[in-house]
């Protein structure tokens, strides 16, 4: 709890535009009664009532709840009270208090709670929303502090761009990298003089970040500065900033600069990141040299940069790497996404070679999805794989066939083997495939096949074909299909299912919570709105709050705006705030749209056979969490390769999973 806060000065400091009426006096009386309740819900209603009244007396009482022995007895209480204070951030006493909350006063560093970050973000956002000079000055000071406080202030100022920068940049005695990067992210030309000063006189660790920020604002003077730094400065930070600036302006010497930095161990990681941002043929020789002896965890970025460079030497190297088991998948993916048409010639040659045909066909499928182009020889290679006796070849052939003609999926499912059914399930983002998968799921009794077929539940319309008892079975199994089954069940919200849905919303698994929330967005029961509002109030997981906002965006009740406005103004996640803002103007998320991306993962265990000639044994599996937040169960081919095409645009996650349960999933891996 917070200590005493000089209560004797509050009445003279505070001002409020709220008139003191009989209604307000009665409101304060009711609020005081609520504050003394043992019920957290009553106390929180009291905080909200005081914030709604908004008079000097009400705000004084609301500030008092944070004092030792006050009514704010838990982190949840503190969050509700801070939200109630937020509209009054321009009141001096409230503003000073919110500044203290933003920097962590009142939280317990020995026993931090996940909700503490939400409280600090709400305070910072309230200050940024107030936008007066003292609030902006406080946020500017926070930008200069070490640790997460600076990040919290930066996020708030980016959410509510300031009308004036003077209070934020008026004191440059202790500038930080965070301040410099914030000014670049803000995109406000009024920051240019400040950034120029930082480049000239800031501490050495700040100057590179300030120069990069200037480049982001279009200041071309930084090009010559970058060239000077490349010649005269030995610091890795200066070198990388210089290369980044040249790349931002598409300078002719950007490629050679990145190539040079690739040869230096101190700058290699940063240079590789830059090489994956643009096509840099000049860097291909250095990339090939590194890729020749790369460790497994470095290959993906190196090979991707080689494909992007598009030089003949790079494409030739990738073509050669197709025939080596350890590098086949990463080389194939790099060729699939290479913008150069010359990559198709390399793939065409690989399609004619039995040892590289499978990898090349996968790459051709990815290229078709991403660029709508395939190399010649594609159809002939598909026929060869369909006639092969290798189960991985057969599974891939079925997947490619259904990708080209989704309406054939129901026919293909009739005689499909287990590996082929799993392969077809990876196409569930295609509506016709999802329909066929759910039709089979409705009558399938094999638990393993049900889990694969349940990928079709990613389509809400297809999910309607699946009986509720099948959904309940999938949920209770807690396998990879449980999240999608939870969404489908919640969309059928009723008196009978509400207890089950409530248990899903209270689950320790964020995926189950988020999918249950998404399903409630489609519920025809009006009381689902209240369930979603309550779920949002104290949810600490950003992805779950985003799902709740998406669910609210498709509901019809006008009252949904209460939570959407709260999310738009005080949520600590930029993605949640953006989704809420869009929902308030009537936009709804396209939750089932397919897209141009592909997840490609090599899941072969050390010592496993390369060809996957047998379908026996555990099948490597994962959950692919799409950019829309939906969790798609995905199963690898017998050779250990997992290929999920047509993912919607945006970041996606791959979570490796144990065979039976979603809550046994490994740590998320960002592709």
XYZ file of C-alpha atoms in Angstrom:
671
model
C 0.000 0.000 0.000
C 1.011 3.627 -0.441
C 1.988 5.661 2.568
C 0.525 8.988 3.683
C 0.265 11.496 0.819
C 0.060 14.946 2.451
C -3.705 14.849 2.618
C -3.832 18.334 4.127
C -2.795 19.897 0.798
C -5.142 17.997 -1.451
C -8.185 20.213 -1.114
C -6.218 23.286 -2.152
C -4.475 21.478 -5.037
C -7.437 19.693 -6.520
C -9.894 21.297 -8.857
C -12.833 19.611 -10.517
C -15.303 20.690 -13.139
C -18.002 18.420 -11.691
C -20.839 20.395 -10.028
C -21.683 19.519 -6.444
C -25.316 18.448 -6.602
C -27.641 16.454 -4.367
C -27.088 13.524 -6.710
C -23.353 13.772 -6.174
C -23.717 13.989 -2.387
C -25.899 10.904 -2.399
C -23.441 9.190 -4.715
C -20.585 9.854 -2.313
C -22.622 8.530 0.588
C -23.355 5.299 -1.248
C -19.689 5.030 -2.279
C -18.486 5.370 1.336
C -20.788 2.527 2.351
C -19.416 0.385 -0.481
C -15.805 1.162 0.490
C -16.387 -0.306 3.929
C -17.708 -3.582 2.547
C -15.802 -6.836 2.907
C -16.786 -7.751 -0.646
C -14.150 -6.856 -3.277
C -16.897 -6.337 -5.840
C -18.653 -3.805 -3.592
C -15.424 -1.940 -2.892
C -14.620 -1.772 -6.596
C -18.096 -0.428 -7.314
C -17.358 2.213 -4.710
C -14.123 3.228 -6.483
C -15.953 3.506 -9.792
C -18.747 5.544 -8.234
C -16.286 8.035 -6.770
C -14.529 8.372 -10.110
C -17.877 8.941 -11.798
C -18.859 11.648 -9.310
C -15.510 13.374 -9.871
C -15.857 16.201 -7.337
C -12.934 17.322 -5.192
C -14.399 15.422 -2.238
C -14.908 12.270 -4.297
C -11.371 12.360 -5.672
C -9.938 12.973 -2.212
C -11.785 9.890 -0.936
C -10.604 7.890 -3.929
C -6.979 8.830 -3.306
C -7.376 7.865 0.324
C -8.206 4.260 -0.589
C -4.522 3.704 -1.452
C -3.210 4.694 1.952
C -2.154 2.111 4.498
C -5.320 0.505 5.821
C -7.357 1.994 2.984
C -10.078 0.275 1.002
C -7.755 -0.770 -1.856
C -6.703 -4.059 -0.284
C -5.536 -6.000 -3.354
C -3.892 -5.496 -6.711
C -7.300 -5.848 -8.363
C -8.668 -3.115 -6.110
C -5.754 -0.861 -7.045
C -6.305 -1.437 -10.757
C -9.988 -0.506 -10.562
C -9.195 2.576 -8.485
C -6.491 3.751 -10.901
C -8.901 3.293 -13.802
C -11.458 5.366 -11.887
C -8.880 8.130 -11.368
C -7.705 8.138 -14.992
C -10.309 10.602 -16.383
C -9.156 13.116 -13.753
C -5.424 12.961 -14.545
C -5.349 16.735 -15.118
C -6.183 17.359 -11.449
C -2.821 18.096 -9.779
C -3.180 15.714 -6.838
C -4.398 12.921 -9.106
C -1.612 13.585 -11.593
C 1.065 13.451 -8.901
C -0.383 10.225 -7.596
C -0.492 8.623 -11.052
C 3.153 9.519 -11.588
C 4.036 7.604 -8.432
C 1.971 4.633 -9.592
C 3.629 4.685 -13.017
C 7.109 4.319 -11.514
C 6.016 1.409 -9.324
C 5.277 3.009 -5.957
C 2.674 0.880 -4.220
C 3.651 -2.456 -5.765
C 5.650 -5.000 -3.828
C 9.011 -5.729 -5.547
C 9.508 -8.788 -3.338
C 6.148 -10.250 -4.392
C 5.338 -8.816 -7.834
C 2.000 -9.656 -9.372
C 1.215 -9.832 -13.078
C -1.453 -7.199 -12.588
C 1.130 -4.658 -11.329
C 2.225 -3.988 -14.913
C -1.373 -3.324 -15.923
C -1.684 -0.778 -13.114
C 1.513 1.029 -14.119
C 0.498 1.100 -17.791
C -2.958 2.441 -16.915
C -1.381 5.261 -14.908
C 1.030 6.161 -17.721
C -1.711 6.090 -20.352
C -3.916 8.305 -18.197
C -1.090 10.838 -17.945
C -0.444 10.748 -21.695
C -4.158 11.132 -22.331
C -4.296 14.210 -20.090
C -1.604 15.734 -22.337
C -0.998 18.797 -20.153
C 2.505 20.123 -19.610
C 3.102 18.680 -16.114
C 1.945 15.214 -17.220
C 4.134 15.307 -20.326
C 7.070 16.516 -18.256
C 6.627 13.571 -15.881
C 6.501 11.149 -18.787
C 9.614 12.744 -20.264
C 11.454 12.167 -16.994
C 10.270 8.556 -16.973
C 11.766 8.095 -20.449
C 15.150 8.813 -18.896
C 14.830 6.203 -16.172
C 16.357 2.740 -16.520
C 14.309 -0.423 -16.917
C 10.664 -0.977 -17.679
C 9.509 2.452 -16.472
C 10.955 4.052 -19.600
C 9.242 1.459 -21.799
C 5.927 2.105 -20.045
C 6.229 5.852 -20.634
C 7.250 5.386 -24.274
C 4.278 3.110 -24.937
C 1.895 5.639 -23.398
C 3.272 8.557 -25.415
C 3.078 6.571 -28.636
C -0.541 5.716 -27.806
C -1.378 9.394 -27.221
C 1.100 11.452 -29.296
C 1.779 14.728 -27.490
C 0.605 18.031 -28.926
C 3.893 19.577 -27.887
C 7.326 18.010 -27.413
C 8.784 20.797 -25.305
C 7.998 19.288 -21.867
C 9.471 15.964 -22.975
C 12.735 17.212 -24.493
C 13.350 20.355 -22.451
C 16.015 18.693 -20.293
C 18.713 16.910 -22.301
C 21.219 16.589 -19.471
C 20.565 12.855 -19.154
C 19.311 11.557 -22.512
C 18.854 7.826 -23.047
C 18.606 5.412 -25.943
C 14.928 4.993 -25.104
C 14.320 8.727 -25.505
C 16.102 8.780 -28.856
C 14.318 5.730 -30.222
C 10.971 7.090 -29.003
C 11.462 10.307 -30.958
C 12.141 8.265 -34.079
C 9.114 6.038 -33.549
C 6.908 9.065 -32.924
C 7.545 10.258 -36.460
C 7.117 13.924 -35.526
C 9.369 16.310 -37.544
C 9.434 18.654 -34.554
C 11.827 16.173 -32.929
C 14.536 16.786 -35.558
C 16.343 19.642 -33.732
C 16.467 17.607 -30.525
C 17.789 14.553 -32.325
C 20.454 16.626 -34.084
C 21.593 17.864 -30.689
C 21.689 14.307 -29.366
C 23.841 13.186 -32.300
C 26.266 16.019 -31.609
C 26.561 15.962 -27.840
C 24.775 13.025 -26.209
C 26.689 10.258 -24.424
C 28.330 7.838 -26.806
C 25.743 5.084 -26.250
C 22.895 7.417 -27.290
C 24.322 8.979 -30.470
C 23.870 5.961 -32.801
C 20.221 5.565 -31.771
C 19.617 9.287 -32.328
C 21.130 9.112 -35.819
C 18.932 6.142 -36.730
C 15.905 8.085 -35.453
C 16.887 11.055 -37.644
C 17.101 8.745 -40.640
C 13.605 7.439 -39.876
C 12.414 11.035 -40.065
C 13.953 11.395 -43.539
C 16.978 13.541 -42.660
C 19.378 12.800 -45.532
C 22.365 14.393 -43.755
C 22.664 11.127 -41.861
C 23.861 9.336 -45.025
C 27.220 11.116 -45.039
C 27.420 10.768 -41.274
C 26.905 7.014 -41.659
C 29.713 6.765 -44.209
C 31.984 8.715 -41.887
C 31.190 6.391 -38.984
C 31.911 3.316 -41.102
C 35.388 4.658 -41.775
C 36.224 6.353 -38.487
C 34.282 4.627 -35.711
C 35.231 1.186 -34.417
C 32.292 0.750 -32.030
C 29.831 -1.976 -33.096
C 26.903 0.311 -32.211
C 28.135 3.045 -34.549
C 28.932 0.567 -37.309
C 25.516 -1.095 -37.175
C 23.697 2.236 -36.967
C 25.601 3.441 -40.027
C 24.685 0.349 -42.055
C 21.059 0.633 -40.949
C 20.926 4.259 -42.099
C 22.356 3.403 -45.516
C 19.836 0.605 -45.830
C 16.931 2.862 -44.831
C 17.844 5.263 -47.644
C 18.520 2.428 -50.134
C 22.059 3.725 -50.616
C 24.150 1.940 -53.245
C 26.836 1.060 -50.708
C 24.427 -0.442 -48.139
C 25.121 -3.991 -49.323
C 28.888 -3.647 -49.066
C 28.529 -2.123 -45.612
C 26.415 -5.049 -44.398
C 28.820 -7.502 -46.030
C 31.721 -6.007 -44.134
C 29.870 -6.207 -40.831
C 29.015 -9.848 -41.436
C 32.711 -10.702 -41.251
C 33.082 -9.166 -37.776
C 31.896 -11.349 -34.891
C 30.916 -8.257 -32.885
C 28.459 -7.058 -35.535
C 27.480 -10.325 -37.231
C 24.124 -10.844 -35.531
C 22.974 -7.276 -36.203
C 24.248 -7.382 -39.781
C 22.380 -10.624 -40.417
C 19.191 -8.975 -39.224
C 19.802 -6.169 -41.730
C 20.512 -8.673 -44.512
C 17.028 -10.088 -43.969
C 15.386 -6.705 -44.452
C 16.258 -6.124 -48.111
C 17.760 -7.759 -51.164
C 21.519 -7.203 -50.929
C 23.357 -9.103 -53.662
C 26.643 -7.549 -52.547
C 26.398 -9.413 -49.262
C 25.841 -12.862 -50.777
C 29.525 -13.892 -50.845
C 29.902 -13.208 -47.128
C 26.608 -14.977 -46.436
C 27.647 -18.069 -48.395
C 30.919 -18.242 -46.493
C 29.072 -18.092 -43.173
C 26.327 -20.512 -44.261
C 28.882 -23.135 -45.288
C 29.906 -23.641 -41.667
C 26.794 -22.375 -39.868
C 25.476 -23.982 -36.705
C 21.887 -25.315 -36.887
C 20.447 -22.372 -34.959
C 22.026 -19.887 -37.413
C 20.971 -21.540 -40.650
C 17.454 -20.194 -40.916
C 18.462 -16.513 -40.882
C 21.511 -17.070 -43.112
C 19.659 -19.085 -45.740
C 16.738 -16.660 -45.718
C 19.115 -13.747 -46.365
C 20.749 -15.701 -49.199
C 17.387 -16.273 -50.869
C 16.504 -12.623 -50.471
C 19.825 -11.511 -51.982
C 18.934 -13.366 -55.181
C 22.461 -13.474 -56.587
C 23.438 -16.392 -58.835
C 26.005 -17.541 -56.305
C 23.476 -17.480 -53.456
C 20.826 -19.391 -55.422
C 23.382 -21.947 -56.590
C 24.466 -22.518 -52.976
C 20.860 -23.011 -51.889
C 20.233 -25.434 -54.722
C 23.182 -27.511 -53.598
C 21.996 -27.455 -49.995
C 18.713 -29.091 -51.029
C 20.426 -32.456 -51.355
C 21.787 -32.466 -47.790
C 19.352 -33.655 -45.136
C 20.465 -31.155 -42.480
C 19.986 -28.158 -44.764
C 17.262 -29.348 -47.136
C 14.276 -27.688 -45.440
C 15.883 -24.293 -44.746
C 17.282 -24.150 -48.281
C 13.934 -25.085 -49.806
C 12.093 -22.414 -47.809
C 14.662 -19.783 -48.783
C 14.259 -20.660 -52.453
C 10.471 -20.676 -52.107
C 10.432 -17.092 -50.869
C 13.273 -15.752 -53.023
C 11.861 -12.847 -55.085
C 14.175 -13.562 -58.016
C 12.629 -15.586 -60.843
C 15.980 -17.360 -61.161
C 15.012 -19.277 -58.014
C 12.370 -21.077 -60.074
C 15.027 -22.462 -62.381
C 16.858 -23.905 -59.371
C 13.630 -25.466 -58.101
C 12.793 -26.823 -61.551
C 16.093 -28.675 -61.634
C 15.497 -30.004 -58.131
C 12.031 -31.263 -59.106
C 13.620 -33.559 -61.683
C 15.996 -35.096 -59.144
C 14.576 -37.929 -57.018
C 16.738 -36.999 -54.010
C 15.532 -33.389 -53.931
C 12.037 -33.725 -55.416
C 10.129 -33.757 -52.135
C 11.827 -30.642 -50.754
C 11.456 -28.856 -54.082
C 7.745 -29.699 -54.285
C 7.208 -28.297 -50.796
C 9.075 -25.166 -51.825
C 6.937 -24.909 -54.953
C 3.785 -25.110 -52.851
C 5.024 -22.315 -50.592
C 5.978 -20.229 -53.643
C 2.517 -20.697 -55.117
C 0.890 -19.493 -51.887
C 3.256 -16.544 -51.365
C 3.964 -15.336 -54.911
C 1.397 -17.192 -57.050
C 4.210 -18.662 -59.139
C 5.444 -22.236 -59.551
C 8.358 -23.641 -61.536
C 7.759 -25.757 -64.604
C 7.859 -29.445 -63.824
C 5.615 -28.944 -60.784
C 2.761 -31.166 -62.025
C 5.102 -33.899 -63.240
C 6.827 -33.991 -59.850
C 3.453 -34.205 -58.125
C 2.567 -37.277 -60.182
C 5.898 -38.882 -59.303
C 5.283 -38.403 -55.563
C 1.722 -39.712 -55.807
C 3.062 -42.944 -57.272
C 5.891 -43.279 -54.749
C 5.918 -45.995 -52.113
C 7.254 -43.582 -49.478
C 4.595 -42.500 -46.992
C 6.000 -38.976 -46.732
C 5.873 -38.618 -50.526
C 2.280 -39.855 -50.517
C 1.230 -37.499 -47.725
C 2.793 -34.497 -49.430
C 1.186 -35.432 -52.752
C -2.259 -35.471 -51.134
C -1.641 -32.122 -49.443
C -0.482 -30.480 -52.671
C -3.416 -31.960 -54.611
C -5.958 -30.606 -52.129
C -4.222 -27.236 -52.061
C -4.700 -26.986 -55.808
C -8.289 -28.256 -55.750
C -9.820 -27.912 -52.239
C -13.191 -29.225 -53.429
C -11.589 -32.686 -53.825
C -10.817 -32.926 -50.102
C -13.902 -34.966 -49.165
C -13.063 -37.477 -51.886
C -9.404 -37.643 -50.851
C -10.382 -38.231 -47.208
C -12.365 -41.373 -48.045
C -9.338 -43.535 -48.735
C -6.650 -41.480 -47.038
C -4.105 -43.081 -44.714
C -3.343 -41.588 -41.308
C -0.365 -39.559 -42.595
C -2.504 -38.322 -45.477
C -5.338 -37.267 -43.156
C -2.831 -35.321 -41.078
C -1.486 -33.733 -44.246
C -4.972 -32.668 -45.328
C -5.667 -31.217 -41.883
C -2.828 -28.741 -42.441
C -4.977 -27.096 -45.134
C -7.818 -26.275 -42.742
C -7.495 -22.552 -43.475
C -9.068 -23.262 -46.870
C -12.873 -23.166 -46.330
C -13.674 -26.172 -48.531
C -11.057 -28.265 -46.727
C -12.385 -27.194 -43.318
C -15.899 -28.262 -44.331
C -14.697 -31.718 -45.395
C -12.626 -32.158 -42.226
C -15.571 -31.291 -39.966
C -17.938 -33.600 -41.846
C -15.536 -36.464 -41.179
C -14.936 -35.318 -37.585
C -18.659 -35.524 -36.830
C -18.602 -39.311 -37.220
C -14.964 -40.199 -36.496
C -14.330 -42.340 -33.391
C -10.534 -42.671 -33.517
C -9.122 -40.184 -30.945
C -5.903 -39.559 -32.877
C -7.691 -38.874 -36.133
C -10.263 -36.686 -34.351
C -7.458 -34.440 -33.139
C -6.176 -33.968 -36.682
C -9.621 -33.533 -38.225
C -10.457 -30.937 -35.562
C -8.259 -28.468 -37.435
C -11.410 -27.861 -39.493
C -12.963 -26.179 -36.436
C -10.926 -23.106 -37.315
C -13.842 -22.283 -39.633
C -16.902 -21.239 -37.627
C -19.278 -22.286 -40.388
C -17.624 -25.694 -40.717
C -17.686 -26.174 -36.934
C -21.485 -26.038 -37.007
C -21.434 -29.527 -38.548
C -19.799 -31.062 -35.454
C -22.026 -32.310 -32.607
C -21.527 -30.710 -29.199
C -20.671 -34.028 -27.577
C -17.662 -34.307 -29.916
C -16.568 -30.808 -28.916
C -16.835 -31.698 -25.231
C -14.770 -34.829 -25.798
C -12.033 -32.812 -27.500
C -12.017 -30.244 -24.698
C -11.851 -32.847 -21.956
C -8.985 -34.615 -23.748
C -6.962 -31.384 -23.388
C -5.155 -32.144 -26.626
C -4.152 -29.817 -29.434
C -7.758 -29.497 -30.575
C -9.073 -28.256 -27.229
C -8.774 -24.494 -27.945
C -10.695 -24.616 -31.231
C -13.281 -26.924 -29.658
C -13.631 -24.428 -26.796
C -14.367 -21.623 -29.257
C -16.949 -23.723 -31.088
C -18.657 -24.732 -27.842
C -18.706 -21.173 -26.489
C -20.380 -19.974 -29.685
C -23.247 -22.331 -28.737
C -23.536 -20.648 -25.356
C -26.634 -21.706 -23.458
C -27.814 -22.354 -19.925
C -26.618 -25.947 -20.233
C -23.135 -25.066 -21.513
C -22.493 -21.885 -19.488
C -20.830 -23.695 -16.529
C -18.393 -25.409 -18.903
C -17.698 -22.156 -20.703
C -17.111 -20.407 -17.379
C -14.570 -23.062 -16.428
C -12.775 -22.517 -19.740
C -12.622 -18.763 -19.100
C -11.097 -19.525 -15.697
C -8.564 -22.013 -17.091
C -4.859 -21.654 -16.371
C -4.261 -22.131 -20.118
C -4.435 -18.753 -21.925
C -5.284 -20.497 -25.187
C -8.429 -21.983 -23.698
C -9.394 -18.627 -22.183
C -8.879 -16.723 -25.427
C -10.771 -19.214 -27.566
C -13.687 -19.387 -25.138
C -13.871 -15.597 -25.288
C -13.840 -15.611 -29.088
C -16.690 -18.108 -29.084
C -18.767 -15.968 -26.710
C -18.540 -13.165 -29.235
C -20.815 -15.278 -31.447
C -23.214 -16.256 -28.651
C -26.868 -15.358 -29.166
C -27.371 -14.994 -25.420
C -27.277 -11.326 -24.407
C -25.805 -12.176 -21.007
C -22.590 -13.216 -22.770
C -21.684 -9.529 -22.898
C -21.500 -9.353 -19.118
C -19.369 -12.507 -19.027
C -16.905 -10.940 -21.456
C -16.813 -7.660 -19.549
C -16.008 -9.454 -16.298
C -13.378 -11.577 -18.014
C -11.628 -8.469 -19.323
C -11.403 -6.562 -16.030
C -8.474 -8.423 -14.495
C -7.119 -10.534 -17.360
C -3.321 -10.306 -17.306
C -2.531 -12.062 -20.599
C -2.378 -9.689 -23.580
C -3.530 -12.322 -26.066
C -6.615 -13.143 -23.995
C -7.577 -9.477 -23.643
C -7.143 -9.108 -27.394
C -9.469 -12.059 -27.939
C -12.046 -10.500 -25.608
C -11.903 -7.227 -27.537
C -12.304 -9.113 -30.809
C -15.304 -10.893 -29.311
C -16.844 -7.595 -28.212
C -16.286 -6.139 -31.674
C -18.740 -8.595 -33.245
C -21.458 -8.221 -30.629
C -24.415 -5.913 -31.147
C -25.178 -4.569 -27.672
C -24.456 -0.820 -27.294
C -23.182 -1.496 -23.759
C -20.123 -3.220 -25.212
C -18.657 0.265 -25.698
C -17.904 0.536 -21.974
C -15.207 -2.107 -22.110
C -14.028 -1.104 -25.574
C -13.461 2.483 -24.432
C -11.602 1.223 -21.374
C -9.428 -0.989 -23.585
C -8.786 1.776 -26.091
C -7.625 4.251 -23.465
C -5.974 2.279 -20.641
C -4.926 -1.162 -21.884
C -1.199 -1.816 -21.646
C -1.064 -3.660 -24.987
C -0.822 -1.607 -28.177
C -2.500 -4.411 -30.131
C -5.462 -4.432 -27.743
C -5.805 -0.647 -27.893
C -5.727 -0.690 -31.687
C -8.318 -3.480 -31.891
C -10.599 -1.613 -29.475
C -10.285 1.611 -31.475
C -11.222 -0.228 -34.653
C -14.159 -1.916 -32.941
C -15.496 1.442 -31.757
C -15.725 2.654 -35.359
C -17.508 -0.510 -36.439
C -14.640 -2.609 -37.826
C -14.678 -6.348 -37.181
C -11.715 -8.744 -37.398
C -11.421 -11.125 -40.340
C -10.797 -14.146 -38.151
C -10.837 -16.827 -40.837
C -9.122 -15.166 -43.797
C -6.380 -17.205 -45.419
C -3.188 -15.491 -46.387
C 0.194 -15.786 -48.121
C 2.347 -17.069 -45.274
C 3.587 -20.571 -44.522
C 4.860 -22.212 -41.356
C 7.675 -24.647 -42.146
C 9.343 -26.499 -39.317
C 11.746 -29.425 -39.265
C 10.754 -31.648 -36.339
C 12.907 -34.695 -37.065
C 14.564 -35.971 -33.903
C 18.316 -36.712 -33.912
C 18.898 -40.186 -35.262
C 15.489 -40.412 -36.947
C 15.392 -41.852 -40.498
C 15.526 -39.227 -43.215
C 12.835 -40.620 -45.466
C 10.232 -41.422 -42.870
C 9.549 -44.670 -44.639
C 7.311 -45.863 -41.836
C 4.288 -44.119 -40.366
C 4.663 -45.920 -37.053
C 5.641 -44.193 -33.832
C 4.696 -40.826 -32.335
C 3.915 -38.128 -34.867
C 5.685 -34.794 -34.241
C 3.037 -32.158 -33.666
C 2.622 -28.518 -32.812
C 0.128 -25.744 -32.351
C 0.313 -22.951 -34.909
C -1.111 -19.766 -33.432
C -2.089 -17.566 -36.359
C -1.989 -13.784 -36.479
C -5.710 -13.829 -35.654
C -4.989 -15.671 -32.390
C -6.505 -19.005 -33.429
C -4.636 -22.168 -32.409
C -4.413 -24.611 -35.308
C -3.374 -28.186 -34.449
C -0.730 -29.326 -36.929
C 0.967 -32.657 -37.484
C 4.229 -33.320 -39.289
C 4.718 -35.736 -42.134
C 6.512 -38.990 -41.263
C 9.825 -37.410 -42.319
C 9.372 -34.809 -39.583
C 8.566 -31.793 -41.769
C 5.610 -29.647 -40.753
C 4.247 -27.469 -43.557
C 1.186 -25.280 -42.914
C 0.414 -22.970 -45.860
C -2.067 -20.116 -46.336
C -1.589 -18.524 -42.907
C -3.002 -14.986 -42.627
C -0.590 -12.079 -42.838
C 1.098 -11.181 -39.572
C 3.254 -12.776 -36.883
C 2.504 -16.352 -35.926
C 3.793 -18.706 -33.241
C 4.810 -22.338 -33.371
C 4.479 -24.241 -30.116
C 5.951 -27.698 -30.048
C 3.623 -30.029 -28.209
C 3.672 -33.371 -26.475
C 1.418 -35.969 -28.098
C -1.516 -35.692 -25.724
C -2.005 -32.306 -24.043
C -1.926 -28.608 -24.972
C -0.759 -27.667 -21.499
C 2.371 -29.760 -22.012
C 3.398 -27.513 -24.890
C 6.977 -26.405 -25.069
C 7.996 -22.786 -24.779
C 6.618 -20.756 -27.719
C 8.961 -20.377 -30.642
C 8.738 -17.335 -32.893
C 9.329 -18.256 -36.521
